[in-house]
C-alpha atoms as one frame of an Amber mdcrd trajectory, in Angstrom:
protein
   0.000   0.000   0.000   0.904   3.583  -1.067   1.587   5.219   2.773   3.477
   8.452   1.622   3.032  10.673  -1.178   5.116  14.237  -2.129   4.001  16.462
  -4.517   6.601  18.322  -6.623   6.641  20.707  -9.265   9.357  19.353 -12.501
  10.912  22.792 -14.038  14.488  22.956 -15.267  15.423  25.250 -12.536  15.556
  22.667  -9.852  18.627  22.274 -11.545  21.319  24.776 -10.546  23.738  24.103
 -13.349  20.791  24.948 -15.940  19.867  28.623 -13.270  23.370  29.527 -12.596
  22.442  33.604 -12.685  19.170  32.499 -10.581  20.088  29.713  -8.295  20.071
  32.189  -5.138  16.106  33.030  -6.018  15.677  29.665  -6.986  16.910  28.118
  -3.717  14.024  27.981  -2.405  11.473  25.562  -4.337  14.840  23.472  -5.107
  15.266  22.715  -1.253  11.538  22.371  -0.468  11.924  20.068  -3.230  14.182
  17.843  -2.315  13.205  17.740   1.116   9.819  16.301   0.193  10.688  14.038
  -2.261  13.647  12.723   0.619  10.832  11.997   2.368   9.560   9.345   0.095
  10.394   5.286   0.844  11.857   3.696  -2.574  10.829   2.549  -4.555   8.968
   5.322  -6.504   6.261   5.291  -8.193   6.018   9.140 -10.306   3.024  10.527
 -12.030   3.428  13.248 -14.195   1.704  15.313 -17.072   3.274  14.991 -20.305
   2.211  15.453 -24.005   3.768  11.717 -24.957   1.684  10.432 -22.583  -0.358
   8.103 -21.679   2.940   6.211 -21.558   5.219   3.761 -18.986   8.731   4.943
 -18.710  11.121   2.441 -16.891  14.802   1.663 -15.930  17.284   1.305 -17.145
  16.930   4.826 -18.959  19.407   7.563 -19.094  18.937  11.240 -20.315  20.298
  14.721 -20.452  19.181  17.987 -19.577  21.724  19.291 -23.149  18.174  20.479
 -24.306  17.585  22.858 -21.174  21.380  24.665 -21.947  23.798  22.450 -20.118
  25.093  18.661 -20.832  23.756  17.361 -17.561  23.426  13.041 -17.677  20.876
  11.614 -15.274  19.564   8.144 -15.226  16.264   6.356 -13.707  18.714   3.261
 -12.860  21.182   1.297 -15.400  24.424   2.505 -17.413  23.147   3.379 -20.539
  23.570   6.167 -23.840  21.305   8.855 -22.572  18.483   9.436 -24.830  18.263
  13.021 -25.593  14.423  12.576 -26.170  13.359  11.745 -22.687  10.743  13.905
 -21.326  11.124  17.048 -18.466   9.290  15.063 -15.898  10.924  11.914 -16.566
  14.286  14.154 -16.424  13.401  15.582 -13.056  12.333  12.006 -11.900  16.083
  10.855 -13.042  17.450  14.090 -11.077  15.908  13.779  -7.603  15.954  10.173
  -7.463  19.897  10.844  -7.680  19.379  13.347  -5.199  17.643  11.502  -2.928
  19.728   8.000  -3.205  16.400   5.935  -4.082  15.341   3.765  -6.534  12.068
   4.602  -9.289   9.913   1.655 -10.159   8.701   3.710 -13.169   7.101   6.783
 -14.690   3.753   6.526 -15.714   3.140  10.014 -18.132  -0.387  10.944 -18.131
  -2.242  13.356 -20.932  -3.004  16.826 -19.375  -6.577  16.359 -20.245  -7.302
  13.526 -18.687 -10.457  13.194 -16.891 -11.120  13.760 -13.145 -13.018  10.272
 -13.421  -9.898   8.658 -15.512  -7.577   9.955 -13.269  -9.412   8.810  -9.925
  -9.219   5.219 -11.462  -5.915   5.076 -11.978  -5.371   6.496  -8.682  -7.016
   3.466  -7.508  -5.197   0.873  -9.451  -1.830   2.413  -7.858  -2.822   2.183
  -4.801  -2.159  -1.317  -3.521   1.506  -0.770  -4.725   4.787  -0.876  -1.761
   6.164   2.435  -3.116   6.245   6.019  -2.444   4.358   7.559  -5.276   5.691
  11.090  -6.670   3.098  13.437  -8.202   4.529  15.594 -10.490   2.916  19.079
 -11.736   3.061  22.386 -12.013   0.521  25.355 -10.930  -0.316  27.952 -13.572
   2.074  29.701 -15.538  -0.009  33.079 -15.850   1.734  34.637 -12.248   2.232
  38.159 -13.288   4.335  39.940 -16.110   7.267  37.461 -15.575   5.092  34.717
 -16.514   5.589  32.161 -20.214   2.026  32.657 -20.329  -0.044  36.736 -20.168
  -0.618  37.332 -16.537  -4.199  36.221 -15.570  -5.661  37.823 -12.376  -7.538
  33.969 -11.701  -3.640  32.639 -11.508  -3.572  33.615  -8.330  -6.599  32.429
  -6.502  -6.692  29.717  -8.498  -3.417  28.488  -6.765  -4.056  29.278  -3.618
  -7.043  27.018  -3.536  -4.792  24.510  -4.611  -2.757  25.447  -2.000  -5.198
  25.517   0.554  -6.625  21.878  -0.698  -3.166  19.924  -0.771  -2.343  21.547
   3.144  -5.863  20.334   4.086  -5.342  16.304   1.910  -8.412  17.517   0.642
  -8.781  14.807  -2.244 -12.713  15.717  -3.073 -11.652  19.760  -3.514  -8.991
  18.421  -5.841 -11.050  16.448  -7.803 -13.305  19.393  -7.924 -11.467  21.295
  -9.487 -12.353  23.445 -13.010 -10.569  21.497 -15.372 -11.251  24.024 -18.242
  -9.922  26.737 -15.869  -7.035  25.059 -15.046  -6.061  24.515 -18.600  -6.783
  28.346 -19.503  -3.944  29.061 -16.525  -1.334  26.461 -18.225  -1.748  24.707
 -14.915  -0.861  20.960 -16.374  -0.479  19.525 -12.955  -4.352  19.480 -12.522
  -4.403  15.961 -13.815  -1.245  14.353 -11.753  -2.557  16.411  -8.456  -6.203
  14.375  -9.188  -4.408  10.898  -9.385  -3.092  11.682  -5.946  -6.805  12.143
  -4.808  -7.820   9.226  -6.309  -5.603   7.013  -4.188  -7.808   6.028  -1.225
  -7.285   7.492   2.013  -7.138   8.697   4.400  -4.538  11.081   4.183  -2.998
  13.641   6.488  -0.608  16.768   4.890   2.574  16.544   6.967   3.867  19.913
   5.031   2.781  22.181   2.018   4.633  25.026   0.240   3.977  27.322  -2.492
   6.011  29.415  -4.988   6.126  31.208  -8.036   9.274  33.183  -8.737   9.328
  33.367 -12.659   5.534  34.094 -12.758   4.907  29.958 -12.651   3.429  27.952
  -9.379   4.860  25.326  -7.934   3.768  23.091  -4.928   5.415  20.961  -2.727
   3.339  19.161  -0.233   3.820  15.610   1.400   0.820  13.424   2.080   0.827
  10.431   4.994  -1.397   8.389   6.346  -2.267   9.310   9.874
């Protein structure tokens, strides 16, 4: 059974090597980062949003982050060529599990606009699994002018609800959620953040963060069972 669950957002920047003018402002989510995904028993199950998906990424894999700016190798497990084609969450994956010292079962990629019911079911399946399951997402990428996306005045409340749900293990206001809404903010990690909900409880948040210092939101939160 899934006991411990950390959500985590997957942007380049966790890296330093790939923020070196920004890794003092980026400190921040990077620590909070690795702090809940350290949390996490091996081996680990991640979840994340990803246009390949739906997909089942497993070791041995190796990638780089040469696509982000800087020839950084990372691998899931196994000594192999890395594959410059691997996907940013599956990247991210690779780089805290080498962080963290653990081993990852797999990656199973997810399409952004998959359903609240779809996403509750495979919550479910995962359930039953010994791992610690990583959800991987970001907010909404419409914080302000330094934002990808035009600043939205919704950005703001919209993830602070989210906030306010993962602090409270709320899994029904996740699945709640406006999934048009969310993808109007660019906030892909709707669909990971609702396969967390759909994983039975009950749950108990042991920690929850939020920040968004290049106009995107990301949370970090750790869920336990009480």
């Amino acid at each position: 059974m899934i006991t411990r669950a950390a959500v985590v957002p997957h942007p380049p920047l966790l890296v330093p090597e790939l923020v070196a003018g920004a890794a003092a402002e980026t400190e921040s989510v990077r620590a909070a980062t690795l702090a809940a995904a350290g949390k996490l028993p091996g081996p680990w199950v991640a979840v994340a949003v990803d246009d390949s998906g739906p997909a089942t990424v497993v070791p041995p894999l190796s990638g780089t982050f040469l696509g982000y700016g800087v020839d950084i190798p990372v691998t899931l497990g196994g000594d192999t060529v890395p594959d410059p084609r691997i996907p940013l969450p599956v990247l991210i994956t690779a780089w805290l599990r080498e962080q963290c010292a653990v081993e990852v079962s797999r990656v199973e990629l997810i399409p952004r606009d998959l359903a609240p019911s779809e996403c509750v079911s495979f919550g479910q399946q995962i359930a039953a699994e010994s791992a610690g399951l990583l959800i991987l997402g970001d907010g909404s990428t419409r914080h302000g002018p330094r934002s990808p996306g035009s600043d939205d005045a919704r950005s703001g409340p919209f993830d602070a609800h989210v906030h306010t749900l993962l602090a409270a293990a709320d899994a029904s206001g996740l699945l709640d959620l406006d999934v048009e809404l969310a993808r109007e903010l660019g906030a892909q990690g709707r669909a990971a953040w609702q396969v967390l909900a759909g994983v039975p409880g009950p749950w108990r948040c042991s920690s929850a963060e939020f920040f968004a210092p290049f106009g995107v939101g990301y949370h970090v939160a750790v869920w336990e069972r009480p």
